[in-house]
PDB file of N, CA and C in Angstrom:
ATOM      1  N   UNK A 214      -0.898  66.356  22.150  1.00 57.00           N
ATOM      2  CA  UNK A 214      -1.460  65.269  21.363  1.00 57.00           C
ATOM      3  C   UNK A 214      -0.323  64.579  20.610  1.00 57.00           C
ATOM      4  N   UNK A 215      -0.121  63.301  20.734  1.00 76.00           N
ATOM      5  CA  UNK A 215       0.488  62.334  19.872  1.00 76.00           C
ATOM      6  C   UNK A 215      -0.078  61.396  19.095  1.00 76.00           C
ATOM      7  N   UNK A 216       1.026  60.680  17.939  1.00 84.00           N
ATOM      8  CA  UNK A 216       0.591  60.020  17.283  1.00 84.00           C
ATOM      9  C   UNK A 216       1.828  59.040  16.825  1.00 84.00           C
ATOM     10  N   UNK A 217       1.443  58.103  17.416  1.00 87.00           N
ATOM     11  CA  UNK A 217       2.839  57.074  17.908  1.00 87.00           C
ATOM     12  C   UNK A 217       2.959  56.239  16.110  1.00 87.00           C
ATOM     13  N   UNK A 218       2.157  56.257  15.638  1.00 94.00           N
ATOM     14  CA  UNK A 218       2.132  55.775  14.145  1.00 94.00           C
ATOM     15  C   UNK A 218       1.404  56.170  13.389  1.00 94.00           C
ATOM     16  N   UNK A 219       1.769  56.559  12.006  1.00 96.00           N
ATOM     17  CA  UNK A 219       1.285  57.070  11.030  1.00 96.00           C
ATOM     18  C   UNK A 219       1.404  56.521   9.539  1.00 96.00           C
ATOM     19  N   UNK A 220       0.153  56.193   8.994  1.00 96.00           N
ATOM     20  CA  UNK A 220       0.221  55.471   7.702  1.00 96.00           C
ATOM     21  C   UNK A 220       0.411  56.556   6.794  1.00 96.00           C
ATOM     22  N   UNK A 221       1.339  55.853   5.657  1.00 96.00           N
ATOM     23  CA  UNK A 221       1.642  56.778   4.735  1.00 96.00           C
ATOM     24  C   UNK A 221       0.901  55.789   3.571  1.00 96.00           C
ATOM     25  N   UNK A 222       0.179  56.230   2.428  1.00 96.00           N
ATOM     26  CA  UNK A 222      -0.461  55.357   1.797  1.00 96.00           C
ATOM     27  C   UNK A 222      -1.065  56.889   0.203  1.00 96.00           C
ATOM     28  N   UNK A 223      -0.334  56.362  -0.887  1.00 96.00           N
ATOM     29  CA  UNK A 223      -0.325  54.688  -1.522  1.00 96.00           C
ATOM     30  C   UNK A 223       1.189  55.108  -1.693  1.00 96.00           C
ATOM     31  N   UNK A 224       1.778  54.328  -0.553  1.00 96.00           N
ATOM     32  CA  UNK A 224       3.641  54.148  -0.523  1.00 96.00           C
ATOM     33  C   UNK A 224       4.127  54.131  -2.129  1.00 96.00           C
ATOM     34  N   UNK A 225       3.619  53.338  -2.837  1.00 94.00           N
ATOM     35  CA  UNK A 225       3.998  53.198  -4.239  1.00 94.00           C
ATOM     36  C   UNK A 225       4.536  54.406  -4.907  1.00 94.00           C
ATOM     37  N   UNK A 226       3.492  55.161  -4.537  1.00 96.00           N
ATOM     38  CA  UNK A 226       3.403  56.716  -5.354  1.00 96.00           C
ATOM     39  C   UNK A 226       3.969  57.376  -4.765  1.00 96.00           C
ATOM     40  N   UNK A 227       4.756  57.296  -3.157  1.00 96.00           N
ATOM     41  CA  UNK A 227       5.349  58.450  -2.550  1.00 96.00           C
ATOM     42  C   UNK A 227       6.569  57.926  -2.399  1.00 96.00           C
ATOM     43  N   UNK A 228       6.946  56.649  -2.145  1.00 97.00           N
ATOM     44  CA  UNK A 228       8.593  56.119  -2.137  1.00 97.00           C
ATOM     45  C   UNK A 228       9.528  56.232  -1.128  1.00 97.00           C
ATOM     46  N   UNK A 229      10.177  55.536  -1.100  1.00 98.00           N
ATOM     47  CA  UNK A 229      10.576  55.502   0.411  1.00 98.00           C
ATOM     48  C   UNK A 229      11.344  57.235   0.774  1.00 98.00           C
ATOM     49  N   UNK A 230      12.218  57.595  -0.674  1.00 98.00           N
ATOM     50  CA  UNK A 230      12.569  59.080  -0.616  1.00 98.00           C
ATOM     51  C   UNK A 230      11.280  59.942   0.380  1.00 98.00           C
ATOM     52  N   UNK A 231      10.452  59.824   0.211  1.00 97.00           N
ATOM     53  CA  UNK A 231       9.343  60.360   1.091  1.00 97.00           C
ATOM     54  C   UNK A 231       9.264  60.270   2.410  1.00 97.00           C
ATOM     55  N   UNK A 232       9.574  59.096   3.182  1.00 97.00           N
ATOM     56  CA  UNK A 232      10.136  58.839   4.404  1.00 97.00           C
ATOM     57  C   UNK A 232      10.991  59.597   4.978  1.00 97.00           C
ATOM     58  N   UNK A 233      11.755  59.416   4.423  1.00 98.00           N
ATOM     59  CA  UNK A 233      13.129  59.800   4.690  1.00 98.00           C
ATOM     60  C   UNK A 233      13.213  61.249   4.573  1.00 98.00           C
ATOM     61  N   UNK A 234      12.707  61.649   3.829  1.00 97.00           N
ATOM     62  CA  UNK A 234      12.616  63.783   3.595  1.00 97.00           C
ATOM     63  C   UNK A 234      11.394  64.057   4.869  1.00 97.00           C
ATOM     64  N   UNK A 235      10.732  63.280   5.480  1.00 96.00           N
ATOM     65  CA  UNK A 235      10.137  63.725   6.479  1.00 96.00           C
ATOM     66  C   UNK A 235      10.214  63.458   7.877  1.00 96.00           C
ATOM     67  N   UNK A 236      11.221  62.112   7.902  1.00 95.00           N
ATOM     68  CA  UNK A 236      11.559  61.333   9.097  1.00 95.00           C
ATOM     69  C   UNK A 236      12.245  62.573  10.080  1.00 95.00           C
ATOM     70  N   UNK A 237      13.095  63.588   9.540  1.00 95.00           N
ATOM     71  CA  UNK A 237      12.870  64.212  10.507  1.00 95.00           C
ATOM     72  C   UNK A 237      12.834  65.548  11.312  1.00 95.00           C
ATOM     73  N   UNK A 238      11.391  66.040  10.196  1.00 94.00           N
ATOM     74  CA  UNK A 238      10.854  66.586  10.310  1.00 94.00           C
ATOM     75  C   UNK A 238       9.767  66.457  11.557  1.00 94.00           C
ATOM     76  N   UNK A 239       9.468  64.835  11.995  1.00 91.00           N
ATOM     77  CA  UNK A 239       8.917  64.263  12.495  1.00 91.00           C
ATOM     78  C   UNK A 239       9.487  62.982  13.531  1.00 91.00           C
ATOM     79  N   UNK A 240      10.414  63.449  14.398  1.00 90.00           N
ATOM     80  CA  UNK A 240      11.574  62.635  14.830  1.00 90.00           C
ATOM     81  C   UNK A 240      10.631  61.496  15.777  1.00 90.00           C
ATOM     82  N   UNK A 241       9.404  62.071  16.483  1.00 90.00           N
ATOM     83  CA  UNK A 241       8.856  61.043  17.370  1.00 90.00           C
ATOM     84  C   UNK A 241       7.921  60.053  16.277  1.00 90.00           C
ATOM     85  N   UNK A 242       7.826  60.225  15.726  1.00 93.00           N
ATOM     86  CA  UNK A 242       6.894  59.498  14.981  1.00 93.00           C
ATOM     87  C   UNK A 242       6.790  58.479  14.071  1.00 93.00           C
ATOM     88  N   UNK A 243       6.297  57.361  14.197  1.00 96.00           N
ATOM     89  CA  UNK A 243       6.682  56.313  13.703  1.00 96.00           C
ATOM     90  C   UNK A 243       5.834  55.827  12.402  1.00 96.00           C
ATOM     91  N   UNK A 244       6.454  55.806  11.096  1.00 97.00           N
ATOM     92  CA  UNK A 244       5.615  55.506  10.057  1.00 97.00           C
ATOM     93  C   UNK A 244       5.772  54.718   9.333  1.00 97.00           C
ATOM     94  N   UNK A 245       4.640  54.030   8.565  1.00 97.00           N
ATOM     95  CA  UNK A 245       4.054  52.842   8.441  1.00 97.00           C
ATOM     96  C   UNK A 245       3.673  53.227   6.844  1.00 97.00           C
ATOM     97  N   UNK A 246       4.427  53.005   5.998  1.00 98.00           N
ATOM     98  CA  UNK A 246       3.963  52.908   4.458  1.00 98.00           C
ATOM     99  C   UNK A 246       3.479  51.495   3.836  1.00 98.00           C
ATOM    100  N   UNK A 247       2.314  51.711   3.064  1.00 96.00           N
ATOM    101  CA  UNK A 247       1.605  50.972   2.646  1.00 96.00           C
ATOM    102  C   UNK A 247       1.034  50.926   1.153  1.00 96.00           C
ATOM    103  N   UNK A 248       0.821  49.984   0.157  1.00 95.00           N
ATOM    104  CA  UNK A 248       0.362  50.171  -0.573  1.00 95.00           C
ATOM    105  C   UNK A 248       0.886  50.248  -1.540  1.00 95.00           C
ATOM    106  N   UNK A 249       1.084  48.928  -2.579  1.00 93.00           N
ATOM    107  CA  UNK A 249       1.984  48.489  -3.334  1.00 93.00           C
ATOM    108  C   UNK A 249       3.011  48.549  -2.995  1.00 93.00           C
ATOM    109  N   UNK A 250       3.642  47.974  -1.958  1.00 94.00           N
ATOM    110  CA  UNK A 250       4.781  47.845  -1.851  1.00 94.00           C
ATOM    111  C   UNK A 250       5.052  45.984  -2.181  1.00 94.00           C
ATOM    112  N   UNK A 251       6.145  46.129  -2.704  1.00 91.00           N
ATOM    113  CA  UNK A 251       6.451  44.462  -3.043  1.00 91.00           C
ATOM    114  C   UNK A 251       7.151  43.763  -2.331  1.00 91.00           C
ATOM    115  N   UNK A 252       7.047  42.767  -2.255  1.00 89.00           N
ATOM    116  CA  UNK A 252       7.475  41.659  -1.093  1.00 89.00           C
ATOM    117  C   UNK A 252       8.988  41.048  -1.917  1.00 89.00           C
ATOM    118  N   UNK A 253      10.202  42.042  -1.698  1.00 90.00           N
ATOM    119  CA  UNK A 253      11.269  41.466  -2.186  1.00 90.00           C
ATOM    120  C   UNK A 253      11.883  42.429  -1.407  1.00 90.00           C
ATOM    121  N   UNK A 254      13.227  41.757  -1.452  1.00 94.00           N
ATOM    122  CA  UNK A 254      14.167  41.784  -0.634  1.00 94.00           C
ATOM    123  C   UNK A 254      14.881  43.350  -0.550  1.00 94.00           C
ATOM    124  N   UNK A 255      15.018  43.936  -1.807  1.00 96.00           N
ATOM    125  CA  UNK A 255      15.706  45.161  -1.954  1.00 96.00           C
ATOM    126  C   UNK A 255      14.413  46.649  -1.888  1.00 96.00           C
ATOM    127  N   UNK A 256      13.136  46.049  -2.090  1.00 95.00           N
ATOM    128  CA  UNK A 256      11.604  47.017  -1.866  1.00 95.00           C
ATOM    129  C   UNK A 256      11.493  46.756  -0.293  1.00 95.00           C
ATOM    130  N   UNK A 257      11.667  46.084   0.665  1.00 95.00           N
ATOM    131  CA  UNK A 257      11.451  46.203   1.857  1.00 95.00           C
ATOM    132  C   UNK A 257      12.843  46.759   2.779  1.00 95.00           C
ATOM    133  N   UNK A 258      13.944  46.336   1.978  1.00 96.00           N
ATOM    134  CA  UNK A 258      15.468  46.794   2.802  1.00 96.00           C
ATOM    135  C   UNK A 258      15.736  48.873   3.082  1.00 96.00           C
ATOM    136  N   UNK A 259      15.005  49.246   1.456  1.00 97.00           N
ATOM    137  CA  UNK A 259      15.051  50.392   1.074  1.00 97.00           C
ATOM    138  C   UNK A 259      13.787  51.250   2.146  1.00 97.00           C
ATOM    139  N   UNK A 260      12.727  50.812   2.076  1.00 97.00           N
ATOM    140  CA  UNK A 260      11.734  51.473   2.978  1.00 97.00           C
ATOM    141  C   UNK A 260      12.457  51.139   4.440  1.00 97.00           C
ATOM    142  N   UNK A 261      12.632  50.206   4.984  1.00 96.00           N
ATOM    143  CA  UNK A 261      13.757  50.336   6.696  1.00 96.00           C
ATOM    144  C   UNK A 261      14.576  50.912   6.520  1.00 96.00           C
ATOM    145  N   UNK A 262      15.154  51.246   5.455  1.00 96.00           N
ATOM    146  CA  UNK A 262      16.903  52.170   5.407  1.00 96.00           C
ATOM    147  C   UNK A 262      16.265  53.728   5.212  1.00 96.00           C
ATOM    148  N   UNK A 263      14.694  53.720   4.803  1.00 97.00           N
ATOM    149  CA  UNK A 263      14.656  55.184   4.384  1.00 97.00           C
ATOM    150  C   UNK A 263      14.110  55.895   6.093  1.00 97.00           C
ATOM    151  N   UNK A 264      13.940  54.815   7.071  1.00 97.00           N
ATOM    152  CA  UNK A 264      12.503  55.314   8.224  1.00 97.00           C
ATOM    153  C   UNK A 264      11.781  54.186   8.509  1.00 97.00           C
ATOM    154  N   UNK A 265      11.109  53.678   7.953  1.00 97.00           N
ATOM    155  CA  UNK A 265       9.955  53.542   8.147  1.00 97.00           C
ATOM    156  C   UNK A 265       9.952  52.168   9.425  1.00 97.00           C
ATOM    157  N   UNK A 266       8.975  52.184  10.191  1.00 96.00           N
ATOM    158  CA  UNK A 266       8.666  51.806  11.478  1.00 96.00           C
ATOM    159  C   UNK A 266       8.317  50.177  11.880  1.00 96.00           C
ATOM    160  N   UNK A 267       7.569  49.881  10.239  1.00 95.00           N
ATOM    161  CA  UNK A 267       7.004  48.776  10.109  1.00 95.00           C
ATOM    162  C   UNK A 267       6.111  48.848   8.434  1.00 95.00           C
ATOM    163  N   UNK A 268       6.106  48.033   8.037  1.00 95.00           N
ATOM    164  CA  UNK A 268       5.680  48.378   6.263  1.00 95.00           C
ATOM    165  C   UNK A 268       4.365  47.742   5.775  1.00 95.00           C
ATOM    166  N   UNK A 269       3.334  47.716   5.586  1.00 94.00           N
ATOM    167  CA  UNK A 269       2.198  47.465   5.543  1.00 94.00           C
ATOM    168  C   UNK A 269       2.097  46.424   4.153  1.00 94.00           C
ATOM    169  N   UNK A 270       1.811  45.167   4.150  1.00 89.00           N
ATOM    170  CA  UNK A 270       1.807  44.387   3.223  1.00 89.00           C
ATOM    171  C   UNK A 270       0.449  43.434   3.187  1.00 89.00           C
ATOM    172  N   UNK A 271      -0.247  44.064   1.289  1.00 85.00           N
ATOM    173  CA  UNK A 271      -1.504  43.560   1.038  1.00 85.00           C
ATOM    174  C   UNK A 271      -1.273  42.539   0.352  1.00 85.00           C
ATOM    175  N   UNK A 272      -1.532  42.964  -1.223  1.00 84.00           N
ATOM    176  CA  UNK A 272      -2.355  41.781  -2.092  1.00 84.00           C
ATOM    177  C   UNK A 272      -0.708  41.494  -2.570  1.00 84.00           C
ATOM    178  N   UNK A 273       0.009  42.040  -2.340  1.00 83.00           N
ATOM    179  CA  UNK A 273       1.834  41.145  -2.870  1.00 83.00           C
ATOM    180  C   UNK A 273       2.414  40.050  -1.775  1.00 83.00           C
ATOM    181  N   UNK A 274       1.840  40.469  -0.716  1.00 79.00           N
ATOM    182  CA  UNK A 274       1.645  38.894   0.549  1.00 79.00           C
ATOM    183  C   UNK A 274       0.527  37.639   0.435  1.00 79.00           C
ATOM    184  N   UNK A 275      -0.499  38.444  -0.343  1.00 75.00           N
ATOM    185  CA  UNK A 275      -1.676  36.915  -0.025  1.00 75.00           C
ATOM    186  C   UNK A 275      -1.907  36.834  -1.454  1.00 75.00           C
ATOM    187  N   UNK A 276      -1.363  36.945  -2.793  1.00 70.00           N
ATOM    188  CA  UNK A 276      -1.754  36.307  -3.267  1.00 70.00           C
ATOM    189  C   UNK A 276      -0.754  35.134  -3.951  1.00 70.00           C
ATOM    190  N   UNK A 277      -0.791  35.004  -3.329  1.00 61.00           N
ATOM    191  CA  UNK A 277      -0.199  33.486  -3.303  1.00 61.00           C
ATOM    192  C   UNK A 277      -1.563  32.568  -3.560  1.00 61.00           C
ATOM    193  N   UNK A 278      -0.925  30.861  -3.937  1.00 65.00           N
ATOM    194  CA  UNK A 278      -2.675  30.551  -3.964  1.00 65.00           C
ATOM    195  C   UNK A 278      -2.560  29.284  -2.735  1.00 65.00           C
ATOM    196  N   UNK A 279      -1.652  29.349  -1.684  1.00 71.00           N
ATOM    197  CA  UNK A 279      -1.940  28.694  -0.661  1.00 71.00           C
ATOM    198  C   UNK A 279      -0.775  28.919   0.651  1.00 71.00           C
ATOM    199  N   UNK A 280      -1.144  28.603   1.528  1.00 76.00           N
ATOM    200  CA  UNK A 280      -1.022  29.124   2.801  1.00 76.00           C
ATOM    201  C   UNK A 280       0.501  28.939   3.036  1.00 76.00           C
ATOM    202  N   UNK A 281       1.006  27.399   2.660  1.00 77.00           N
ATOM    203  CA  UNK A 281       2.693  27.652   2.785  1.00 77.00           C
ATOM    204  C   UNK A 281       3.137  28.941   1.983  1.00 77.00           C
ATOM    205  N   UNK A 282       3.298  29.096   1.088  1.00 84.00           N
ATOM    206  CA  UNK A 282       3.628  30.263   0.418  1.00 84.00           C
ATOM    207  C   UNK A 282       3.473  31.636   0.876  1.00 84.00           C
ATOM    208  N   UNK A 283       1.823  31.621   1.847  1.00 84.00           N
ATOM    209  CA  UNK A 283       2.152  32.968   2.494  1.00 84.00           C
ATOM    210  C   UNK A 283       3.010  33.164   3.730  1.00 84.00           C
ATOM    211  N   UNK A 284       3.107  31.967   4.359  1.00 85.00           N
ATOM    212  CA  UNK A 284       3.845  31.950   5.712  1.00 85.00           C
ATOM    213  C   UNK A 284       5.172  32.239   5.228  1.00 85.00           C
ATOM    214  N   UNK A 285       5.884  30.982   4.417  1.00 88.00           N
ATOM    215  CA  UNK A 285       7.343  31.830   3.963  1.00 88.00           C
ATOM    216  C   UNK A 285       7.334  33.469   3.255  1.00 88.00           C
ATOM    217  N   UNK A 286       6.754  33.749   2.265  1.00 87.00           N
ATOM    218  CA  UNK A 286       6.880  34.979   2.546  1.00 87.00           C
ATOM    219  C   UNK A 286       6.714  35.780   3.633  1.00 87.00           C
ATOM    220  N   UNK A 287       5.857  35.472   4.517  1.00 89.00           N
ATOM    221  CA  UNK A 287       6.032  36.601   5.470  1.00 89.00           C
ATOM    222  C   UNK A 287       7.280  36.077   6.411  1.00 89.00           C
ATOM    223  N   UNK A 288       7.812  34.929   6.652  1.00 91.00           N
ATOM    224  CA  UNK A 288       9.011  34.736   7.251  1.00 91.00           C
ATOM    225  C   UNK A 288      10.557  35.263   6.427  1.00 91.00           C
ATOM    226  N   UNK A 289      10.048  35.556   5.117  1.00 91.00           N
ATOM    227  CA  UNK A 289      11.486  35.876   4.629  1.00 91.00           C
ATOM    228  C   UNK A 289      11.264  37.339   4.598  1.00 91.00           C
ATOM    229  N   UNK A 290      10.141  37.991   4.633  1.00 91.00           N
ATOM    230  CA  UNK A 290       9.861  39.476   4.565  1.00 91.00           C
ATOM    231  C   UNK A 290      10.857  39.732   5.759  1.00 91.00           C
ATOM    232  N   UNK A 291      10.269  39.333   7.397  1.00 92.00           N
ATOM    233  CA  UNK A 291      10.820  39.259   8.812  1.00 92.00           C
ATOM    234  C   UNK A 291      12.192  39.584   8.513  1.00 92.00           C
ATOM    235  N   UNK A 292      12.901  38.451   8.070  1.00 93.00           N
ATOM    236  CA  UNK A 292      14.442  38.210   7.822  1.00 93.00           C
ATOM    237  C   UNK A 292      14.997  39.432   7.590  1.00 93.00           C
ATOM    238  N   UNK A 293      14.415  39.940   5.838  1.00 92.00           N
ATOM    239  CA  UNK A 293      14.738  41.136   5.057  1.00 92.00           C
ATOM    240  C   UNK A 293      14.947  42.107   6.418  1.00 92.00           C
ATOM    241  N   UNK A 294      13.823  42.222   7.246  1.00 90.00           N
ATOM    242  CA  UNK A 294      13.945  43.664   7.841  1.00 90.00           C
ATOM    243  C   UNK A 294      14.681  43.805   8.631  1.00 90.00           C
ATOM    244  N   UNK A 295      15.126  42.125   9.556  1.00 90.00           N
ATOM    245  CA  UNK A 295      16.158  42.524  10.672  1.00 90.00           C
ATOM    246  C   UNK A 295      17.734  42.623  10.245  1.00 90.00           C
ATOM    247  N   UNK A 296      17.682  42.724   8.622  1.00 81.00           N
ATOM    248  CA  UNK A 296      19.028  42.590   7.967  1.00 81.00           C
ATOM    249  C   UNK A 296      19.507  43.963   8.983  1.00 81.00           C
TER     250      UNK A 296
END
């Protein structure tokens, strides 16, 4: 049995240190922290540098109060990760 991705949630409270002390423990497995995580440049660089697979982004992406604003953030989030 596999499990090609795994949410880690509420990321806030476990930190990317958490990733990373289990990444590899868990070498096939790809994880996905979520949940308060903030949409800036050095909170998304730190969760890719700790593991993590892909980063789950809620109410710090949409609340914005209109749609340009969410598109660039999620285009500068993109950027951040392929640093």
């Amino acid at each position: 049995l596999t499990c090609p991705l795994v949410k880690i949630f509420p990321a806030e409270t476990l930190g990317p240190k958490y990733v990373k002390s289990i990444k590899p423990l868990f070498p096939k497995i790809n994880f996905m922290p979520t949940g308060g995580i903030d949409v800036d440049k050095d909170t998304i660089r730190s969760w890719i540098s700790a593991g993590a697979y892909a980063i789950g982004l809620g109410s710090s992406l949409f609340s914005p109060t209109n749609d340009v604003d969410i598109i660039d953030k999620c285009k500068q989030s993109l950027e951040w990760v392929k640093q």
